Tab-separated table of C-alpha atoms in Angstrom:
chain	number	residue	atom	x	y	z
A	1	MET	CA	-56.584	118.840	-66.409
A	2	HIS	CA	-58.698	121.601	-67.913
A	3	PRO	CA	-60.615	123.717	-65.369
A	4	SER	CA	-63.880	122.315	-66.724
A	5	GLY	CA	-62.683	118.872	-65.725
A	6	SER	CA	-62.388	117.726	-69.336
A	7	SER	CA	-58.987	116.522	-70.449
A	8	THR	CA	-60.075	115.879	-74.051
A	9	ASP	CA	-59.431	119.473	-75.101
A	10	GLU	CA	-56.006	119.867	-73.500
A	11	VAL	CA	-53.905	119.645	-76.669
A	12	GLY	CA	-56.105	122.201	-78.420
A	13	ILE	CA	-55.975	124.489	-75.414
A	14	ILE	CA	-52.186	124.286	-75.279
A	15	ALA	CA	-51.895	124.901	-79.034
A	16	ALA	CA	-54.296	127.851	-78.872
A	17	HIS	CA	-52.355	129.324	-75.970
A	18	LEU	CA	-49.041	129.045	-77.808
A	19	LEU	CA	-50.416	130.365	-81.104
A	20	SER	CA	-52.193	133.319	-79.509
A	21	GLN	CA	-49.011	134.765	-78.069
A	22	ASP	CA	-47.766	138.010	-79.590
A	23	ASP	CA	-44.325	136.496	-80.148
A	24	THR	CA	-44.411	132.824	-81.073
A	25	SER	CA	-40.751	132.741	-82.151
A	26	VAL	CA	-39.682	131.303	-78.784
A	27	HIS	CA	-41.524	128.136	-79.794
A	28	ASN	CA	-39.817	127.761	-83.194
A	29	LYS	CA	-38.361	124.255	-83.403
A	30	ALA	CA	-39.368	123.613	-79.798
A	31	LYS	CA	-40.493	120.143	-78.795
A	32	TYR	CA	-43.344	119.505	-76.431
A	33	VAL	CA	-44.314	116.066	-75.219
A	34	LEU	CA	-48.038	115.881	-74.566
A	35	ASN	CA	-49.536	112.721	-73.213
A	36	GLY	CA	-53.199	112.027	-72.976
A	37	PRO	CA	-54.768	110.954	-69.747
A	38	GLU	CA	-55.484	107.500	-71.176
A	39	ASP	CA	-54.754	105.306	-74.167
A	40	ILE	CA	-57.299	105.542	-76.975
A	41	THR	CA	-58.039	103.498	-80.082
A	42	GLY	CA	-58.880	104.662	-83.573
A	43	LYS	CA	-62.431	103.394	-83.063
A	44	GLN	CA	-62.774	105.509	-79.918
A	45	ILE	CA	-61.591	108.566	-81.859
A	46	VAL	CA	-64.193	107.912	-84.563
A	47	ASP	CA	-66.857	107.519	-81.859
A	48	MET	CA	-65.900	110.909	-80.369
A	49	ILE	CA	-66.030	112.572	-83.784
A	50	GLU	CA	-69.446	111.064	-84.521
A	51	LYS	CA	-70.743	112.266	-81.177
A	52	HIS	CA	-69.361	115.760	-81.789
A	53	ILE	CA	-70.723	116.161	-85.333
A	54	GLY	CA	-73.941	114.249	-84.703
A	55	ALA	CA	-73.537	112.046	-87.760
A	56	PRO	CA	-71.913	108.728	-88.587
A	57	VAL	CA	-68.423	108.706	-90.073
A	58	LYS	CA	-68.326	106.420	-93.097
A	59	ASP	CA	-65.526	104.602	-94.884
A	60	VAL	CA	-62.948	104.751	-92.087
A	61	SER	CA	-59.643	103.220	-93.077
A	62	TYR	CA	-57.431	102.204	-90.176
A	63	LYS	CA	-53.735	101.545	-90.665
A	64	ASP	CA	-53.729	103.295	-94.045
A	65	VAL	CA	-50.260	104.446	-95.028
A	66	SER	CA	-50.943	104.689	-98.765
A	67	PHE	CA	-50.108	108.399	-98.651
A	68	ILE	CA	-46.434	107.358	-98.512
A	69	ASP	CA	-46.662	106.275	-102.169
A	70	MET	CA	-47.934	109.716	-103.165
A	71	LEU	CA	-45.389	111.442	-100.934
A	72	TYR	CA	-42.549	109.561	-102.592
A	73	GLU	CA	-43.889	110.043	-106.113
A	74	TYR	CA	-44.478	113.782	-105.842
A	75	GLN	CA	-41.728	114.826	-103.483
A	76	TYR	CA	-38.802	112.414	-103.556
A	77	SER	CA	-38.805	110.336	-106.756
A	78	THR	CA	-36.828	112.959	-108.677
A	79	THR	CA	-34.289	113.429	-105.881
A	80	LYS	CA	-31.415	111.259	-104.784
A	81	GLN	CA	-33.266	110.291	-101.609
A	82	SER	CA	-33.304	106.557	-100.940
A	83	LYS	CA	-36.611	104.987	-101.897
A	84	ASN	CA	-36.079	102.311	-99.225
A	85	VAL	CA	-35.581	104.926	-96.510
A	86	ILE	CA	-38.673	106.884	-97.556
A	87	TYR	CA	-40.768	103.720	-97.731
A	88	SER	CA	-39.537	102.614	-94.298
A	89	ILE	CA	-41.951	105.233	-92.936
A	90	GLN	CA	-44.724	102.754	-93.749
A	91	ARG	CA	-43.454	100.520	-90.933
A	92	ALA	CA	-43.161	103.308	-88.347
A	93	PRO	CA	-46.690	103.075	-86.877
A	94	GLU	CA	-46.553	99.296	-86.373
A	95	THR	CA	-45.405	99.671	-82.760
A	96	ALA	CA	-48.536	101.657	-81.959
A	97	TRP	CA	-50.749	99.240	-83.876
A	98	GLU	CA	-49.318	96.378	-81.803
A	99	GLY	CA	-50.310	98.192	-78.615
A	100	LYS	CA	-46.723	98.829	-77.559
A	101	CYS	CA	-47.219	102.578	-77.178
A	102	SER	CA	-48.959	104.014	-74.170
A	103	THR	CA	-49.610	107.344	-72.510
A	104	SER	CA	-46.837	106.634	-70.019
A	105	THR	CA	-43.980	109.104	-70.242
A	106	THR	CA	-40.699	107.347	-70.876
A	107	SER	CA	-38.576	110.464	-71.224
A	108	LYS	CA	-37.639	113.026	-68.595
A	109	GLU	CA	-37.997	115.869	-71.132
């Protein structure tokens, strides 16, 4: 937990610490598993943003994966990459949407 007692800034603090090092090359291609202190919903994230900016957030679109269409069109359509494989990314977040992901660490990494 952050010394101030707030755990909401931990990821930013870790990122700032890593990026402020004189030599960041030791982190190239490194993997870091960061878990929050609690599960959070998209609505809770929007609420935090609204509180931080002091204004309502309008036109929130949850579960929007339409960017995959643009990604395929502009980056992969002219390659030999499988359209089915690229579009399978649209199904990737379903586990989280179904509530099957949690902050519990399942890996010993």
